[in-house]
Amino acid sequence: MPIAILILYSFNQSKLNAVWTGFTLDWYLKLMQNNDVLDAMRTSLLVALISTIAATMIGTLAAVGMYRYQFRGKTALDAMLYLPIVIPEIVMGISLLALFAQLQVPLGYFTLIAAHVTFSVPFVVVVVRARMAGFDRSIEEAAMDLGATPWQTFVKVTVPVIAPGILASSLLAFTLSIDDVIISFFVAGPASATLPLKIFSMVKFGVTPEINALSTLMLIVTLFLVIIAERIRMRKN
Amino acid sequence: MVALFLLPLVLVLAVSFFSRSSFGGINLPLTLENYIRFFDPLYFKILWVSCVLAFFTTASCLVFGYPFAYIIARSPAKYRNILMLLIIIPFWTNSLIRTYAWIVLLRTEGVINTLLLKMGLIDQPLSLLYNETAVLIGLVYTMLPFMVLPLYASIEKLDRSLLEAARDLGAKPWQTFCRVTLPLTAPGILAGSLLVFIPSLGLFFIPDLMGGSKTVLIGNLIKNQFLTARDWPFGAASSIILMVLTLLFILGYILVTKDKQGKELL
């Protein structure tokens, strides 16, 4: 597996990294001293954190709203939600770029976060909805009968029941945001390059074992998040 | 939120009818020029090559993915999780990192060349990177999980007694496969193919990194028009064409499966 080789070579001494010349942690040290990479890492984490929170809130409310109410244009909204999932990412990237250019919003953190929220929301809606499908509506009615206000019912009954779905979807949104290459490529400003964008330029302009080390670290973080998300998802079954 | 989905697309559609101004902005008059220009053999060939490459990617994913999904779905439960993990790890690894991993293997001083040289099988490093085969390898490796997961879902659902029935009625293994297994797992095959085909059309960074500058696909064309050539109207027209093509494929998928739950797979 190519990934295994990548991890292996992140500990290799040789700069040309084809021949094994000995074990070293140097590349990890170098990486920690590389300010560009650290900046990109900070950008990625900040963007992922904010867009995850926003996307989870919007997506959850949308899922609950669409589950509970019938309204005009629901089918259209439904179809539209799937649009960002099915259209090619590159089309979405350039259309957001066109929008920001037209509104004269300078590219940077804001545009990056707005774009990440946009592509994460549909995934959140899909996951939360799957959780809502098994939802017993009578417990909401029971809460209302016992005198809870709609808000109390939502916070104390609905949210706890769908919490695993919310949590799983927020982890999904986080990984989507951390890993996104194509859309970020178009909407990130010069000062707001995310980690994948930094990797892209590092790969493009030459191969150093630092990328192996960086990739290994990213792999560990992503896997960790996915395992947690899977655990939460499994528990509901 | 809806505005954020739809408004940008409408805007791109609008931009595609404008003319390019000398400063890289957009200008009146409205024109169909950008669309007509796309059907110039030069650009049309890019679209054609992209589709061919996406087709080969899909076909290779199917050829590699089907046996793999079959083995996972038919293996005892205790191995199944480990095998699934083998698919899930690449699925959740950043696609750039996976591309880079292949570069490490394939480049002139890469792992494969070094090994072959050491073993004395070749005298000079082979040029494995920066050609269309390399792009194809990168695409297949990146997209494989998208094929295996729906295939796995549909093979797992397959009722084993049907296979036994076919055997009892005297079908050879090959006949059973072609006439029972294959038709019954067709929804998975279709869903997987769609999930592989569409994204492979737009992944500009794999041709960029693994194809050198020789392989220009529709994704690269759009990217270059927007960021390098600063010809937004033409870039917009190209992406509208790509999107229409995509929607046609999805429409075809929905019509073929007549499965209203089909979108759940996405």
Coordinates of C-alpha atoms in Angstrom, one line a residue:
Chain A
M1 CA 0.0 0.0 0.0
P2 CA 1.4 3.3 -1.0
I3 CA 0.3 4.9 2.2
A4 CA 2.2 2.5 4.3
I5 CA 5.4 3.3 2.3
L6 CA 4.7 7.0 2.9
I7 CA 4.5 6.5 6.6
L8 CA 7.7 4.3 6.5
Y9 CA 9.7 6.9 4.6
S10 CA 8.7 9.7 6.9
F11 CA 11.2 8.2 9.3
N12 CA 13.9 7.8 6.7
Q13 CA 17.1 9.7 7.0
S14 CA 17.8 10.1 3.3
K15 CA 16.7 13.3 1.6
L16 CA 16.1 11.5 -1.7
N17 CA 13.9 9.2 0.2
A18 CA 14.1 6.3 -2.2
V19 CA 16.8 4.4 -0.4
W20 CA 16.4 3.5 3.3
T21 CA 19.4 5.0 5.1
G22 CA 18.3 4.8 8.7
F23 CA 15.6 5.8 11.2
T24 CA 15.2 9.5 12.1
L25 CA 12.6 11.8 13.5
D26 CA 14.4 14.8 11.9
W27 CA 11.6 15.4 9.4
Y28 CA 9.1 15.8 12.1
L29 CA 11.4 18.3 13.9
K30 CA 11.9 20.2 10.7
L31 CA 8.2 20.2 10.1
M32 CA 7.6 21.7 13.6
Q33 CA 10.0 24.5 12.7
N34 CA 8.5 25.3 9.3
N35 CA 6.4 28.4 9.9
D36 CA 4.5 28.2 6.7
V37 CA 3.3 24.8 7.5
L38 CA 2.4 25.8 11.1
D39 CA 0.5 28.8 9.7
A40 CA -1.4 26.6 7.3
M41 CA -2.1 24.2 10.1
R42 CA -3.6 27.0 12.2
T43 CA -5.7 28.2 9.3
S44 CA -7.0 24.7 8.6
L45 CA -8.0 24.1 12.2
L46 CA -9.6 27.5 12.7
V47 CA -11.6 27.2 9.5
A48 CA -12.6 23.7 10.2
L49 CA -13.7 24.5 13.8
I50 CA -15.8 27.6 12.9
S51 CA -17.3 26.0 9.8
T52 CA -18.1 22.8 11.6
I53 CA -20.0 24.7 14.3
A54 CA -21.9 26.8 11.8
A55 CA -22.6 23.9 9.4
T56 CA -23.8 21.6 12.3
M57 CA -26.2 24.2 13.6
I58 CA -27.6 25.1 10.2
G59 CA -27.8 21.5 9.1
T60 CA -29.4 20.3 12.3
L61 CA -32.1 23.0 12.2
A62 CA -32.7 22.3 8.6
A63 CA -33.0 18.6 9.1
V64 CA -35.4 19.0 12.1
G65 CA -37.4 21.6 10.3
M66 CA -37.7 19.5 7.2
Y67 CA -38.7 16.5 9.3
R68 CA -41.4 18.3 11.2
Y69 CA -43.0 20.7 8.8
Q70 CA -44.6 20.5 5.5
F71 CA -44.2 23.6 3.5
R72 CA -44.3 24.9 -0.1
G73 CA -41.1 24.3 -2.0
K74 CA -40.0 21.5 0.3
T75 CA -39.3 19.2 -2.6
A76 CA -37.4 21.9 -4.4
L77 CA -35.3 22.6 -1.2
D78 CA -34.8 18.9 -0.9
A79 CA -33.4 18.6 -4.4
M80 CA -31.3 21.7 -3.9
L81 CA -29.7 20.2 -0.8
Y82 CA -28.3 17.4 -2.9
L83 CA -27.0 19.8 -5.5
P84 CA -23.7 20.5 -3.7
I85 CA -23.2 16.7 -3.2
V86 CA -23.7 15.8 -6.8
I87 CA -22.2 18.7 -8.8
P88 CA -18.5 18.5 -9.5
E89 CA -16.5 20.2 -6.8
I90 CA -14.6 22.3 -9.3
V91 CA -17.8 23.8 -10.5
M92 CA -18.8 24.7 -7.0
G93 CA -15.4 26.1 -6.3
I94 CA -15.4 28.5 -9.3
S95 CA -19.0 29.5 -8.7
L96 CA -18.3 30.5 -5.2
L97 CA -15.2 32.4 -6.5
A98 CA -17.4 34.2 -9.0
L99 CA -19.9 35.1 -6.3
F100 CA -17.3 36.5 -3.9
A101 CA -15.6 38.4 -6.8
Q102 CA -19.0 39.9 -7.8
L103 CA -19.8 40.9 -4.2
Q104 CA -16.2 42.2 -3.9
V105 CA -15.5 40.1 -0.8
P106 CA -11.8 39.8 -0.5
L107 CA -10.6 36.2 -0.5
G108 CA -9.5 35.0 2.9
Y109 CA -10.7 33.4 6.1
F110 CA -14.3 34.6 5.6
T111 CA -14.7 33.2 2.1
L112 CA -13.0 30.0 3.1
I113 CA -15.4 29.5 6.0
A114 CA -18.4 30.4 4.0
A115 CA -17.5 27.9 1.3
H116 CA -16.8 25.1 3.8
V117 CA -20.1 25.7 5.5
T118 CA -21.8 25.6 2.2
F119 CA -20.5 22.2 1.2
S120 CA -20.8 20.7 4.7
V121 CA -24.4 21.5 5.4
P122 CA -25.9 19.0 3.0
F123 CA -23.9 16.2 4.6
V124 CA -25.0 17.3 8.1
V125 CA -28.6 17.3 6.9
V126 CA -28.3 13.8 5.4
V127 CA -26.8 12.3 8.6
V128 CA -29.1 14.0 11.1
R129 CA -32.1 13.1 9.0
A130 CA -31.1 9.5 9.0
R131 CA -31.1 9.7 12.7
M132 CA -34.5 11.5 12.7
A133 CA -36.0 8.7 10.6
G134 CA -36.2 6.4 13.7
F135 CA -37.5 9.2 15.9
D136 CA -40.6 8.5 17.9
R137 CA -42.7 11.6 17.6
S138 CA -45.0 10.7 20.4
I139 CA -42.3 11.5 23.0
E140 CA -42.2 15.1 21.7
E141 CA -46.0 15.2 22.0
A142 CA -45.8 13.7 25.5
A143 CA -43.4 16.5 26.5
M144 CA -45.7 19.1 25.1
D145 CA -48.7 17.5 26.9
L146 CA -46.7 17.7 30.2
G147 CA -46.4 21.5 29.7
A148 CA -43.0 21.9 28.0
T149 CA -42.7 24.9 25.6
P150 CA -41.7 24.1 22.1
W151 CA -38.2 25.4 22.8
Q152 CA -37.9 23.3 26.0
T153 CA -39.1 20.2 24.1
F154 CA -36.5 20.8 21.4
V155 CA -33.6 21.3 23.8
K156 CA -34.6 18.6 26.4
V157 CA -36.2 16.0 24.2
T158 CA -35.4 16.3 20.5
V159 CA -31.7 17.3 20.8
P160 CA -30.7 14.5 23.2
V161 CA -32.3 11.9 21.0
I162 CA -30.6 13.0 17.8
A163 CA -27.4 13.9 19.6
P164 CA -25.4 11.0 18.2
G165 CA -26.4 12.0 14.7
I166 CA -25.4 15.6 15.4
L167 CA -22.1 14.6 16.8
A168 CA -21.3 12.2 14.0
S169 CA -22.3 14.8 11.4
S170 CA -20.1 17.5 13.0
L171 CA -17.1 15.1 12.9
L172 CA -17.9 14.5 9.3
A173 CA -18.1 18.2 8.6
F174 CA -14.8 18.7 10.4
T175 CA -13.0 16.0 8.3
L176 CA -14.5 17.3 5.1
S177 CA -13.3 20.8 5.9
I178 CA -9.8 19.7 7.0
D179 CA -9.4 17.5 3.8
D180 CA -10.9 19.7 1.2
V181 CA -8.6 20.6 -1.7
I182 CA -10.6 21.6 -4.7
I183 CA -13.0 24.2 -3.3
S184 CA -10.5 25.7 -0.9
F185 CA -8.1 26.1 -3.9
F186 CA -10.4 28.7 -5.4
V187 CA -11.7 30.6 -2.4
A188 CA -8.6 30.8 -0.2
G189 CA -6.7 34.1 -0.2
P190 CA -2.9 34.3 -0.3
A191 CA -2.8 34.7 3.4
S192 CA -5.2 31.9 4.2
A193 CA -3.8 28.8 2.6
T194 CA -5.0 25.7 4.3
L195 CA -2.9 22.6 5.0
P196 CA -3.9 20.7 1.9
L197 CA -3.2 23.8 -0.2
K198 CA 0.2 24.0 1.4
I199 CA 0.8 20.3 0.7
F200 CA -0.2 20.9 -2.9
S201 CA 2.4 23.6 -3.5
M202 CA 5.0 21.6 -1.6
V203 CA 4.4 18.6 -3.8
K204 CA 4.3 20.7 -6.9
F205 CA 7.6 22.4 -6.2
G206 CA 9.7 19.4 -5.1
V207 CA 9.6 16.4 -3.0
T208 CA 11.0 16.5 0.5
P209 CA 10.5 13.9 3.3
E210 CA 8.8 16.7 5.3
I211 CA 5.7 16.1 3.3
N212 CA 5.8 12.4 4.3
A213 CA 5.9 13.5 7.9
L214 CA 3.1 16.0 7.5
S215 CA 1.0 13.4 5.6
T216 CA 1.5 10.9 8.4
L217 CA 0.4 13.4 11.0
M218 CA -2.7 14.3 9.0
L219 CA -3.5 10.7 8.4
I220 CA -3.4 10.0 12.2
V221 CA -5.7 13.0 13.0
T222 CA -8.2 12.1 10.3
L223 CA -8.3 8.4 11.3
F224 CA -8.7 9.3 14.9
L225 CA -11.8 11.5 14.1
V226 CA -13.2 8.8 11.8
I227 CA -12.9 6.1 14.4
I228 CA -14.7 8.3 17.0
A229 CA -17.5 9.1 14.5
E230 CA -17.9 5.4 13.6
R231 CA -18.1 4.5 17.3
I232 CA -20.8 7.0 17.8
R233 CA -22.7 5.8 14.8
M234 CA -22.4 2.2 15.8
R235 CA -23.7 2.8 19.2
K236 CA -27.1 3.8 17.9
N237 CA -27.6 0.4 16.3
Chain B
M1 CA -28.2 28.8 2.7
V2 CA -30.1 28.1 -0.4
A3 CA -28.8 31.3 -1.8
L4 CA -25.3 30.1 -1.2
F5 CA -26.0 27.0 -3.3
L6 CA -27.9 28.4 -6.1
L7 CA -26.8 32.0 -6.5
P8 CA -23.2 31.2 -7.4
L9 CA -24.4 28.7 -10.0
V10 CA -26.7 31.3 -11.6
L11 CA -23.9 33.8 -11.5
V12 CA -21.6 31.4 -13.4
L13 CA -24.3 30.8 -15.9
A14 CA -24.6 34.6 -16.4
V15 CA -20.8 35.1 -16.6
S16 CA -20.6 32.4 -19.3
F17 CA -22.6 34.7 -21.7
F18 CA -20.4 37.8 -21.2
S19 CA -17.3 38.7 -23.1
R20 CA -13.9 38.9 -21.6
S21 CA -12.6 42.4 -21.0
S22 CA -9.0 43.3 -21.5
F23 CA -8.3 43.4 -17.8
G24 CA -9.5 39.9 -17.2
G25 CA -12.9 41.1 -16.0
I26 CA -16.2 40.6 -17.8
N27 CA -17.8 42.9 -20.3
L28 CA -20.9 43.3 -22.4
P29 CA -22.1 42.5 -25.0
L30 CA -23.7 39.2 -24.2
T31 CA -22.6 36.5 -26.5
L32 CA -22.7 32.8 -27.2
E33 CA -19.0 33.0 -28.3
N34 CA -17.7 31.1 -25.2
Y35 CA -19.9 28.1 -25.9
I36 CA -19.1 28.1 -29.6
R37 CA -15.4 28.4 -28.8
F38 CA -15.6 25.3 -26.6
F39 CA -16.6 23.2 -29.6
D40 CA -13.4 24.1 -31.3
P41 CA -11.6 20.8 -31.8
L42 CA -8.8 21.8 -29.4
Y43 CA -11.1 22.2 -26.4
F44 CA -13.6 19.6 -27.5
K45 CA -10.7 17.1 -27.5
I46 CA -9.9 18.0 -23.9
L47 CA -13.5 17.2 -22.9
W48 CA -13.3 14.0 -24.9
V49 CA -10.0 12.9 -23.4
S50 CA -11.4 13.7 -19.9
C51 CA -14.5 11.5 -20.5
V52 CA -12.4 8.7 -21.9
L53 CA -10.0 8.8 -18.9
A54 CA -13.0 9.0 -16.5
F55 CA -14.5 6.1 -18.3
F56 CA -11.3 4.0 -17.9
T57 CA -11.0 5.1 -14.3
T58 CA -14.6 3.9 -13.7
A59 CA -14.0 0.6 -15.6
S60 CA -10.7 -0.1 -13.7
C61 CA -12.4 0.7 -10.4
L62 CA -15.1 -1.8 -11.3
V63 CA -12.7 -4.5 -12.3
F64 CA -10.5 -4.1 -9.1
G65 CA -13.4 -3.2 -6.8
Y66 CA -15.9 -5.9 -7.6
P67 CA -13.8 -8.9 -6.5
F68 CA -12.7 -6.9 -3.5
A69 CA -16.2 -6.0 -2.4
Y70 CA -17.3 -9.5 -3.1
I71 CA -14.6 -11.0 -0.9
I72 CA -15.4 -8.5 1.9
A73 CA -19.1 -9.2 1.8
R74 CA -18.6 -12.9 1.8
S75 CA -15.9 -13.2 4.4
P76 CA -16.6 -14.1 8.1
A77 CA -17.7 -11.2 10.2
K78 CA -14.5 -11.1 12.2
Y79 CA -12.3 -10.4 9.2
R80 CA -14.9 -8.2 7.6
N81 CA -14.1 -5.2 9.9
I82 CA -10.4 -5.4 9.2
L83 CA -11.0 -5.6 5.4
M84 CA -13.5 -2.7 5.6
L85 CA -10.8 -0.7 7.4
L86 CA -8.5 -1.3 4.5
I87 CA -11.1 0.5 2.3
I88 CA -12.0 3.2 4.9
I89 CA -8.4 4.3 5.6
P90 CA -7.8 5.4 2.0
F91 CA -11.3 6.8 1.8
W92 CA -10.6 9.2 4.7
T93 CA -7.0 10.0 3.7
N94 CA -6.6 13.3 2.0
S95 CA -6.6 12.7 -1.7
L96 CA -3.5 14.8 -2.1
I97 CA -1.6 12.6 0.3
R98 CA -2.7 9.5 -1.6
T99 CA -1.5 11.1 -4.9
Y100 CA 1.7 12.1 -3.3
A101 CA 2.2 8.5 -2.1
W102 CA 2.1 7.4 -5.7
I103 CA 4.6 10.0 -6.7
V104 CA 7.0 8.6 -4.1
L105 CA 6.6 5.2 -5.7
L106 CA 6.7 6.1 -9.3
R107 CA 9.1 9.0 -9.9
T108 CA 12.5 8.5 -11.5
E109 CA 14.3 8.1 -8.1
G110 CA 11.2 6.5 -6.7
V111 CA 10.8 3.3 -4.8
I112 CA 9.9 1.1 -7.7
N113 CA 12.7 2.3 -9.9
T114 CA 15.2 2.0 -7.1
L115 CA 14.1 -1.5 -6.4
L116 CA 14.2 -2.6 -10.0
L117 CA 17.7 -1.1 -10.5
K118 CA 19.0 -2.8 -7.4
M119 CA 17.6 -6.1 -8.5
G120 CA 19.4 -5.6 -11.9
L121 CA 16.2 -5.9 -13.9
I122 CA 16.7 -2.6 -15.6
D123 CA 19.8 -0.5 -16.4
Q124 CA 18.0 2.9 -16.5
P125 CA 15.2 4.2 -14.4
L126 CA 11.9 3.9 -16.2
S127 CA 9.8 7.0 -16.7
L128 CA 6.7 5.9 -14.8
L129 CA 5.5 9.3 -13.8
Y130 CA 4.2 12.2 -15.9
N131 CA 2.1 10.3 -18.4
E132 CA -1.5 9.3 -18.8
T133 CA -1.0 5.9 -17.2
A134 CA 0.2 7.6 -14.1
V135 CA -2.8 9.9 -14.1
L136 CA -5.0 6.8 -14.5
I137 CA -3.3 5.1 -11.6
G138 CA -3.8 8.2 -9.4
L139 CA -7.4 8.5 -10.3
V140 CA -8.2 4.8 -9.8
Y141 CA -6.5 4.7 -6.5
T142 CA -8.3 7.9 -5.3
M143 CA -11.7 6.8 -6.5
L144 CA -11.6 3.1 -5.6
P145 CA -13.4 3.4 -2.2
F146 CA -16.3 5.2 -3.9
M147 CA -16.8 2.1 -6.0
V148 CA -16.2 -0.5 -3.4
L149 CA -18.6 0.9 -0.8
P150 CA -21.8 0.8 -2.9
L151 CA -20.8 -2.5 -4.4
Y152 CA -20.2 -4.0 -0.9
A153 CA -23.7 -2.7 0.2
S154 CA -25.4 -4.4 -2.7
I155 CA -23.4 -7.6 -2.6
E156 CA -24.1 -8.0 1.1
K157 CA -27.8 -7.7 0.5
L158 CA -27.7 -10.5 -2.1
D159 CA -29.7 -13.5 -1.0
R160 CA -27.4 -16.5 -0.9
S161 CA -30.2 -19.0 -1.5
L162 CA -30.6 -17.6 -5.0
L163 CA -27.0 -18.6 -5.8
E164 CA -27.7 -22.0 -4.4
A165 CA -30.8 -22.3 -6.4
A166 CA -28.9 -21.5 -9.5
R167 CA -26.3 -24.1 -8.7
D168 CA -29.0 -26.7 -8.0
L169 CA -30.6 -26.0 -11.3
G170 CA -27.2 -26.9 -13.0
A171 CA -25.7 -23.5 -13.6
K172 CA -21.9 -23.3 -13.8
P173 CA -20.2 -20.8 -11.5
W174 CA -19.7 -18.4 -14.4
Q175 CA -23.3 -18.7 -15.5
T176 CA -24.5 -18.1 -12.0
F177 CA -22.3 -15.0 -11.8
C178 CA -23.5 -13.5 -15.1
R179 CA -27.1 -14.3 -14.8
V180 CA -27.8 -14.0 -11.1
T181 CA -25.1 -12.1 -9.2
L182 CA -24.4 -9.5 -11.8
P183 CA -28.0 -8.4 -12.5
L184 CA -28.9 -8.4 -8.8
T185 CA -25.9 -6.2 -7.9
A186 CA -26.5 -3.9 -10.8
P187 CA -27.8 -1.0 -8.6
G188 CA -24.5 -1.1 -6.7
I189 CA -22.5 -1.1 -10.0
L190 CA -24.4 1.8 -11.3
A191 CA -24.2 3.9 -8.2
G192 CA -20.5 3.1 -7.8
S193 CA -19.8 4.0 -11.4
L194 CA -21.6 7.3 -11.0
L195 CA -19.8 8.1 -7.8
V196 CA -16.5 7.4 -9.6
F197 CA -17.1 8.9 -13.0
I198 CA -18.4 12.4 -11.9
P199 CA -15.6 13.3 -9.5
S200 CA -12.9 11.9 -11.9
L201 CA -13.9 14.6 -14.4
G202 CA -13.1 17.4 -12.0
L203 CA -10.1 16.3 -10.1
F204 CA -7.6 18.8 -11.5
F205 CA -4.8 18.2 -9.1
I206 CA -4.1 14.6 -10.0
P207 CA -3.4 15.4 -13.7
D208 CA -1.4 18.4 -12.4
L209 CA 0.8 16.5 -10.1
M210 CA 1.1 13.1 -11.9
G211 CA 0.6 14.0 -15.5
G212 CA 3.1 16.8 -15.6
S213 CA 1.8 19.5 -17.9
K214 CA 1.2 17.1 -20.7
T215 CA -2.2 15.9 -19.6
V216 CA -4.8 18.7 -19.6
L217 CA -8.2 17.6 -18.6
I218 CA -11.5 19.5 -18.3
G219 CA -10.8 20.3 -14.6
N220 CA -7.4 21.7 -15.5
L221 CA -8.9 23.7 -18.3
I222 CA -11.5 25.3 -16.0
K223 CA -8.9 26.0 -13.4
N224 CA -6.5 27.6 -15.8
Q225 CA -9.1 29.8 -17.4
F226 CA -10.1 31.1 -14.1
L227 CA -6.7 31.5 -12.4
T228 CA -4.1 31.7 -15.1
A229 CA -5.7 33.0 -18.3
R230 CA -8.1 35.2 -16.4
D231 CA -10.8 34.4 -19.0
W232 CA -13.7 34.0 -16.7
P233 CA -16.5 33.8 -19.3
F234 CA -14.8 30.9 -21.1
G235 CA -14.0 29.2 -17.9
A236 CA -17.6 29.6 -16.8
A237 CA -18.9 28.3 -20.1
S238 CA -16.6 25.2 -19.7
S239 CA -17.9 24.5 -16.2
I240 CA -21.5 24.9 -17.3
I241 CA -20.9 22.3 -20.0
L242 CA -19.3 20.1 -17.4
M243 CA -22.2 20.5 -15.0
V244 CA -24.8 19.8 -17.7
L245 CA -22.9 16.7 -18.7
T246 CA -22.9 15.6 -15.0
L247 CA -26.6 16.3 -14.6
L248 CA -27.3 14.3 -17.7
F249 CA -25.4 11.3 -16.2
I250 CA -27.3 11.6 -13.0
L251 CA -30.6 11.9 -14.9
G252 CA -29.7 8.8 -16.8
Y253 CA -28.9 7.0 -13.6
I254 CA -32.3 7.9 -12.1
L255 CA -34.1 6.9 -15.3
V256 CA -32.2 3.6 -15.5
T257 CA -32.7 2.6 -11.9
K258 CA -36.2 4.1 -11.6
D259 CA -35.2 4.0 -8.0
K260 CA -36.6 6.9 -6.1
Q261 CA -34.3 6.1 -3.2
G262 CA -31.3 6.3 -5.6
K263 CA -30.3 9.6 -4.2
E264 CA -29.9 8.1 -0.8
L265 CA -26.9 6.4 -2.1
L266 CA -25.2 9.7 -2.6

